[in-house]
Amino acid sequence: MDDLFDLDAVGQAEAVRAGKVSPRELAEAAIARIEAHDGEINAVVHRRFERALAEIDGLAGDAPFLGVPTLVKDLGWSMAGEPYRAGSRVLDGVEVARDGYGLAKLRAAGFVVLGRTNTPEFGTAITTEPRAFGPTRNPYDVRYSPGGSSGGSAAAVASGMVPVAAGGDGGGSIRIPASLCGLVGLKPSRGRVSYGPSTGEAWAGFSVSGMLCRTVRDSAATLDVIAGTMPGDPYGAPAWPRSLAREVGADPGRLRIGFLSEHPGRPGETDPDLTAAVTGAAGLLEALGHDVEPGGPGALGEEDFALHFGTVVAVHVAADLEDIGRWRGKPVDLDEVEERNRILGATGRGLSAVDYVASRDWIDGFRRRMAAWWESFDLLLTPSLGVAPFPLGWLPSGDVSMARGRTNRAVAFSSPVNATGQPAISLPLHRTAQGLPVGVQLVAAAGREDLLIRIASQIEAAVPFAHTAIRPAASH
């Protein structure tokens, strides 16, 4: 049964269809895996094993992932009859009334949801260390962070608990954990995955749901099943010519690719491992026949970006706190939440509607200035994360200024892509001398996940990704 953990989700689904393993056997093996290793990793904050096993009895048909076990992030993936904590105790006692569209589509595809994964409070940190549930640890070295905000999902996949897990990305929250945990992390285009029925958009459209995976084909096939505009959505992404699964292995053609090993607004700050990761990937892409040259969109270095991005996030955190108060029937006092969110909430409450609209207007212009670069290039290559792998506790809770500065450096390459709504993928192409993963990011024009899957599968075929944390040791 241990060989199952070497299979991705597509492989496990194929094994079920071939009669080599039953859905119950898959689920029970994953449950045993979680029970054996999550005490060390702390990825799963809510377990629904008995319910999941009972649901298996109702599985039937030819769903693409029939019987494949998975986990979902405890933020943004609402599930009927289950608790929803978002990394915080302010939601204790609250249960969700109905499945969100994304969760319903996972279930319709045959996935068996075993539980919910850890996340920083309200998803506002690049590391998963919520006061409510404690830190999630990186399976490659438990002293290190798996990233955030989808850190619990990433750690669960990297350690082989499940082949794929659901996450979300509002400023890098899929790509950052993918980078730190040696995974494939695809951030879809804005509007690709519905936030309904309870929500139209999250963080003014910056945030989008997606999956943490070990293989490119899983990234393609899982996005195929959760994608799609639903009735009442405020907007949607353009349809692809065909399913993403059919793009795996397809010839991407000869592409023009720009690359940045340093952020244009932060020269001299790039860690040598990030430089090595990007230059190595650039050399690989050139060897694969693409036209690769240094450079990227000038707008990426604009100093005002962090201010306007931060304004939008702060206002939405303040609004979310008001929503939580109505949801639980008791207003949220700022003293109930972690210091980071206390500051964001207070800042958001102090901003006016005019301030908020002005920042959204600035972001609209930024999106156009960024998009202009893709009129001449097909892809942009950068580090996925703007800092080297970091230990738990690297964002000090008692030093807000230091934490903010470190966060801004970390998301310098990822958050602009949330603002523009473009798709981006993190690929595990480098390791530090200590064996910690470092990812590189490829960014395509809006709506072009198909191109990302083509180039990512070409890279994966040339240098297959190694997942050495899939069987973590009992201790480190």
XYZ file of C-alpha atoms in Angstrom:
476
model
C 0.000 0.000 0.000
C 2.942 2.373 0.527
C 3.377 2.481 -3.251
C 0.091 4.387 -3.418
C 1.814 7.409 -1.937
C 4.080 7.569 -4.968
C 1.014 7.980 -7.208
C -0.449 11.365 -7.996
C -4.221 11.895 -8.000
C -4.558 10.920 -11.656
C -2.586 7.747 -10.925
C -4.716 6.861 -7.917
C -7.892 7.381 -9.946
C -6.518 5.106 -12.655
C -5.749 2.446 -10.040
C -9.364 2.595 -8.808
C -10.757 2.269 -12.322
C -8.456 -0.686 -12.999
C -9.682 -2.442 -9.857
C -6.222 -2.425 -8.279
C -7.482 -0.625 -5.190
C -10.879 0.396 -3.830
C -11.898 3.913 -2.766
C -12.211 2.683 0.828
C -8.677 1.270 0.748
C -7.366 4.582 -0.582
C -9.173 6.547 2.109
C -8.098 4.235 4.907
C -4.481 4.396 3.751
C -4.607 8.202 3.687
C -6.217 8.299 7.128
C -3.475 6.035 8.487
C -0.905 8.312 6.883
C -2.429 11.399 8.512
C -2.608 9.715 11.921
C 1.002 8.552 11.666
C 2.580 11.832 10.591
C 0.324 14.791 11.331
C 1.316 14.910 14.957
C 4.670 16.159 13.725
C 3.491 18.232 10.744
C 0.221 19.697 12.143
C -1.373 20.170 8.736
C -4.903 18.896 9.429
C -6.917 20.947 11.937
C -10.281 19.258 11.399
C -10.699 15.561 10.695
C -13.904 14.116 9.264
C -12.760 10.530 8.786
C -15.967 8.761 9.793
C -18.138 10.967 7.603
C -15.754 10.555 4.682
C -15.771 6.775 4.968
C -19.569 6.784 5.120
C -19.720 8.935 1.982
C -17.617 6.415 0.075
C -20.536 3.988 0.106
C -22.473 6.424 -2.072
C -19.772 6.817 -4.698
C -20.603 5.503 -8.131
C -20.298 6.313 -11.797
C -17.343 7.425 -13.858
C -16.237 10.582 -12.046
C -12.630 11.443 -13.006
C -11.271 11.216 -9.442
C -13.595 8.572 -8.055
C -12.447 7.641 -4.554
C -9.283 9.791 -4.460
C -8.728 11.269 -0.971
C -8.071 14.960 -0.519
C -8.054 17.756 2.063
C -9.315 21.336 1.785
C -7.981 24.546 3.249
C -9.959 25.853 6.213
C -10.432 29.163 4.433
C -12.568 29.784 1.368
C -13.692 26.157 0.918
C -16.994 26.050 2.769
C -18.416 22.592 3.424
C -21.956 21.862 4.582
C -22.248 20.707 8.174
C -18.568 21.260 8.946
C -16.826 23.897 11.093
C -15.186 26.854 9.409
C -12.410 28.513 11.408
C -10.204 30.434 8.935
C -7.304 29.989 11.356
C -9.082 31.874 14.139
C -11.009 31.167 17.334
C -13.466 33.992 16.628
C -15.427 31.499 14.513
C -15.633 28.764 17.169
C -19.047 27.138 17.109
C -19.885 28.208 13.559
C -20.856 25.562 11.006
C -21.429 26.056 7.292
C -24.932 25.584 5.898
C -24.053 24.490 2.366
C -21.136 23.549 0.133
C -19.399 26.257 -1.816
C -19.341 25.718 -5.572
C -15.670 24.730 -5.578
C -16.194 22.127 -2.862
C -19.302 20.792 -4.614
C -17.318 20.379 -7.824
C -14.565 18.484 -5.995
C -17.146 16.112 -4.592
C -18.868 15.731 -7.957
C -15.483 14.778 -9.437
C -15.332 11.874 -6.969
C -12.869 13.253 -4.413
C -13.269 12.074 -0.821
C -12.673 14.992 1.549
C -10.969 13.763 4.724
C -10.634 17.065 6.550
C -9.618 20.711 6.613
C -6.087 22.094 6.699
C -4.319 24.700 8.772
C -4.043 28.315 7.631
C -2.838 31.582 9.190
C -5.643 33.622 10.698
C -7.809 34.897 7.807
C -5.044 33.984 5.357
C -3.133 37.215 5.854
C 0.359 35.783 6.482
C 3.008 34.085 4.360
C 3.563 31.455 7.061
C 1.085 29.075 8.680
C 1.482 29.744 12.396
C -1.971 30.665 13.726
C -2.299 31.270 17.434
C -5.487 29.190 17.401
C -4.034 25.942 16.036
C -0.264 26.229 16.257
C 2.324 26.087 13.479
C 2.322 23.758 10.522
C 5.827 22.399 9.891
C 7.605 21.875 6.607
C 8.014 18.130 5.868
C 11.492 18.795 4.459
C 12.653 20.210 7.792
C 10.205 20.672 10.653
C 12.117 23.696 11.907
C 11.056 25.537 8.754
C 7.811 27.078 7.566
C 5.751 25.468 4.786
C 4.620 28.959 3.798
C 1.155 30.436 3.807
C -1.575 30.868 3.610
C -2.171 27.395 2.126
C 0.610 25.936 4.250
C -1.445 23.144 5.764
C -2.541 21.895 2.348
C 0.999 22.104 0.973
C 2.538 20.244 3.913
C -0.098 17.512 3.665
C 0.641 16.937 -0.025
C 4.420 17.178 0.358
C 4.385 14.560 3.130
C 2.210 12.190 1.103
C -0.901 12.336 3.280
C -2.996 13.009 0.177
C -1.967 13.440 -3.482
C -3.591 16.874 -3.867
C -5.206 19.424 -1.552
C -7.256 22.567 -2.048
C -5.882 26.029 -1.328
C -6.304 29.649 -2.271
C -4.064 32.486 -3.434
C -4.601 36.152 -2.590
C -0.991 37.348 -2.647
C 0.990 34.181 -3.324
C -0.770 31.763 -0.986
C -0.606 28.794 -3.374
C 2.723 29.581 -5.046
C 4.609 30.390 -1.831
C 3.766 27.084 -0.075
C 4.362 25.227 -3.339
C 7.816 26.782 -3.540
C 8.713 25.948 0.068
C 7.277 22.415 -0.045
C 8.584 21.348 -3.458
C 5.177 21.231 -5.168
C 3.450 22.409 -8.316
C 1.246 25.380 -7.457
C -0.981 26.875 -10.145
C -2.760 30.157 -9.408
C -5.635 30.344 -11.895
C -6.801 33.455 -13.695
C -9.214 35.782 -11.949
C -12.750 34.471 -12.232
C -11.657 30.966 -13.249
C -13.015 29.327 -10.073
C -16.288 30.550 -8.567
C -16.403 31.871 -5.000
C -20.181 31.358 -4.905
C -22.785 30.984 -3.793
C -22.116 33.067 -0.668
C -19.418 35.350 -2.103
C -18.830 37.058 -5.418
C -15.132 37.780 -5.062
C -12.439 37.868 -2.390
C -10.051 40.768 -1.782
C -11.419 42.696 -4.776
C -10.627 39.781 -7.055
C -7.023 39.390 -5.901
C -7.791 35.984 -4.411
C -8.600 32.815 -6.355
C -9.029 29.172 -5.373
C -6.744 26.415 -6.658
C -4.949 23.181 -5.825
C -1.575 22.114 -4.417
C -0.200 19.178 -6.421
C 2.915 17.089 -6.989
C 2.576 16.814 -10.785
C 1.651 19.087 -13.651
C -1.003 16.668 -14.884
C -2.722 16.840 -11.501
C -2.661 20.650 -11.660
C -4.297 20.529 -15.071
C -6.873 17.844 -14.311
C -7.955 19.263 -10.936
C -8.395 22.775 -12.341
C -10.508 21.254 -15.102
C -12.982 19.990 -12.503
C -13.216 23.072 -10.262
C -13.147 25.740 -12.991
C -16.208 27.383 -14.469
C -18.318 30.496 -14.068
C -21.483 29.942 -12.042
C -24.787 31.851 -12.163
C -24.458 35.229 -10.502
C -20.671 35.404 -10.538
C -19.472 39.007 -11.036
C -17.134 37.954 -13.860
C -15.495 34.910 -15.385
C -12.312 33.917 -17.182
C -12.316 33.139 -20.917
C -12.872 29.493 -21.807
C -9.921 27.416 -23.005
C -10.003 25.842 -26.458
C -9.961 22.394 -24.805
C -9.495 20.836 -21.378
C -6.241 21.570 -19.560
C -5.600 17.837 -19.200
C -5.203 17.678 -22.977
C -2.520 20.381 -22.830
C -0.187 18.150 -20.802
C 2.553 17.090 -23.199
C 1.320 19.360 -25.999
C 4.022 21.288 -27.866
C 4.174 24.838 -26.500
C 5.955 26.054 -29.621
C 8.933 28.379 -29.505
C 8.189 30.932 -26.802
C 9.652 34.319 -25.996
C 10.399 34.374 -22.295
C 11.724 37.195 -20.140
C 13.298 36.492 -16.784
C 14.077 38.431 -13.622
C 16.411 37.097 -10.971
C 16.165 40.421 -9.095
C 13.060 42.436 -8.389
C 13.246 45.748 -10.291
C 12.040 47.651 -7.230
C 14.381 45.863 -4.812
C 17.813 45.576 -6.436
C 20.484 43.823 -4.428
C 18.059 42.009 -2.109
C 17.823 38.652 -3.909
C 19.153 35.593 -2.104
C 21.745 33.580 -4.084
C 19.499 30.500 -4.074
C 16.746 32.470 -5.794
C 19.172 33.735 -8.402
C 20.453 30.220 -8.987
C 16.904 28.885 -9.315
C 15.921 31.453 -11.939
C 19.134 31.358 -13.961
C 19.042 27.560 -13.929
C 15.440 27.576 -15.172
C 16.295 30.156 -17.824
C 19.120 27.945 -19.072
C 16.807 24.931 -19.163
C 14.173 26.833 -21.132
C 16.795 27.999 -23.604
C 18.014 24.413 -24.004
C 14.414 23.402 -24.718
C 14.425 25.752 -27.699
C 12.836 28.911 -26.350
C 14.038 32.487 -26.772
C 15.025 33.603 -23.292
C 16.300 37.045 -22.341
C 16.652 39.114 -19.172
C 13.965 41.653 -18.409
C 10.359 42.017 -17.390
C 7.532 44.529 -17.104
C 8.716 47.881 -15.810
C 5.485 48.288 -13.839
C 6.606 45.475 -11.538
C 8.986 47.903 -9.831
C 6.488 50.668 -9.127
C 6.886 51.837 -5.530
C 3.218 52.681 -4.955
C 2.043 49.136 -5.589
C 2.445 47.903 -1.989
C 0.489 50.887 -0.646
C -2.526 50.339 -2.893
C -2.486 46.564 -2.593
C -2.318 46.966 1.184
C -5.213 49.416 1.210
C -7.463 46.966 -0.610
C -6.498 44.097 1.712
C -6.945 46.169 4.883
C -10.431 47.306 3.890
C -11.462 43.750 3.087
C -10.096 42.441 6.397
C -12.131 45.099 8.212
C -15.226 44.144 6.205
C -14.604 40.438 6.852
C -14.502 41.093 10.594
C -17.884 42.800 10.333
C -19.221 39.812 8.373
C -17.889 37.389 10.985
C -19.651 39.356 13.695
C -22.964 39.052 11.867
C -22.303 35.388 11.080
C -21.645 34.392 14.684
C -24.203 36.824 16.143
C -21.657 38.844 18.135
C -19.437 41.719 16.916
C -15.707 40.977 16.698
C -13.573 43.035 19.027
C -10.148 43.742 17.529
C -8.554 42.398 20.698
C -9.903 38.939 19.782
C -7.691 38.603 16.714
C -3.946 38.349 16.174
C -1.898 41.540 16.135
C -1.419 41.465 12.358
C -5.160 41.356 11.761
C -5.854 43.810 14.548
C -3.708 46.336 12.703
C -5.191 45.491 9.306
C -8.712 45.715 10.707
C -8.064 49.040 12.417
C -6.391 50.415 9.287
C -9.269 49.281 7.101
C -11.840 50.831 9.424
C -9.944 54.111 9.267
C -9.910 54.330 5.472
C -12.720 55.987 3.568
C -14.719 54.673 0.634
C -12.914 57.253 -1.479
C -9.525 55.850 -0.363
C -10.625 52.349 -1.287
C -11.934 53.311 -4.731
C -8.798 55.358 -5.422
C -6.609 52.320 -4.694
C -8.768 50.070 -6.856
C -8.502 52.627 -9.666
C -4.714 52.694 -9.269
C -4.635 48.892 -9.465
C -6.713 49.054 -12.665
C -4.028 51.216 -14.244
C -1.281 48.965 -12.908
C -2.999 45.960 -14.502
C -2.914 47.653 -17.915
C 0.713 48.712 -17.540
C 1.677 45.160 -16.630
C -0.397 43.589 -19.418
C 1.364 45.663 -22.069
C 4.563 43.642 -21.563
C 2.801 40.406 -22.580
C 2.033 41.905 -25.987
C 5.686 41.202 -26.863
C 6.450 38.202 -24.616
C 4.721 34.917 -23.870
C 5.969 34.244 -20.342
C 7.746 35.893 -17.435
C 10.097 33.811 -15.268
C 10.833 34.929 -11.687
C 11.389 33.423 -8.242
C 8.094 32.230 -6.763
C 9.015 33.693 -3.385
C 11.122 36.789 -2.857
C 13.115 35.358 0.065
C 14.962 32.114 0.793
C 13.238 29.334 2.777
C 12.710 30.638 6.297
C 12.305 29.047 9.727
C 9.200 29.097 11.859
C 9.068 32.314 13.861
C 10.752 34.315 11.096
C 7.842 36.784 11.111
C 8.095 38.184 14.655
C 4.724 38.773 16.299
C 6.123 41.527 18.475
C 7.809 43.580 15.744
C 5.194 44.748 13.266
C 7.606 46.818 11.201
C 10.031 43.929 10.699
C 7.212 41.515 9.892
C 5.759 43.915 7.323
C 9.135 44.500 5.678
C 9.887 40.789 5.452
C 6.410 40.074 4.079
C 6.720 42.764 1.412
C 10.013 41.265 0.226
C 8.547 37.769 0.233
C 5.515 38.638 -1.932
C 7.287 41.048 -4.276
C 7.031 38.642 -7.240
C 3.702 37.024 -6.371
C 1.234 39.675 -5.197
C 1.419 41.831 -8.374
C 0.092 38.831 -10.298
C -2.885 38.655 -7.932
C -3.584 42.310 -8.658
C -3.459 41.753 -12.415
C -5.496 38.542 -12.285
C -3.038 36.650 -14.490
C -2.370 32.926 -14.102
C 0.983 31.842 -12.673
C 2.573 28.534 -11.745
C 5.330 27.632 -9.285
C 7.579 24.715 -10.224
C 10.058 22.926 -7.890
C 13.311 23.348 -9.818
C 15.927 24.091 -7.159
C 17.128 22.979 -3.718
C 19.270 24.827 -1.203
C 22.467 23.262 0.141
C 20.330 22.079 3.074
C 17.910 20.314 0.708
C 15.050 22.784 1.081
C 12.938 23.359 -2.048
C 12.973 26.643 -3.970
C 10.395 27.256 -6.689
C 10.378 29.383 -9.808
C 7.323 31.193 -11.119
C 6.093 31.397 -14.698
C 3.455 34.030 -15.463
C 1.288 34.030 -18.585
C -1.153 36.537 -20.030
C -4.652 36.589 -18.562
C -6.606 33.434 -19.289
C -3.631 31.438 -20.562
C -3.392 28.581 -18.078
C -3.242 26.348 -21.149
C 0.141 27.804 -22.090
C 1.416 27.393 -18.523
C 0.446 23.725 -18.502
C 2.174 23.136 -21.841
C 5.469 24.695 -20.772
C 5.314 23.220 -17.251
C 4.787 19.704 -18.596
C 7.661 20.204 -21.034
C 9.900 21.197 -18.114
C 8.665 18.305 -15.963
C 9.430 15.831 -18.755
C 12.951 17.222 -19.094
C 13.713 17.289 -15.348
C 11.171 15.164 -13.427
C 10.321 16.642 -10.056
C 11.641 14.799 -6.994
C 9.438 14.574 -3.899
C 11.797 13.366 -1.234
C 9.604 14.386 1.718
C 6.810 12.026 0.683
C 7.753 9.597 3.446
C 8.806 11.876 6.333
C 10.920 10.501 9.127
C 9.399 10.112 12.566
C 11.645 12.920 13.798
C 14.197 15.365 12.457
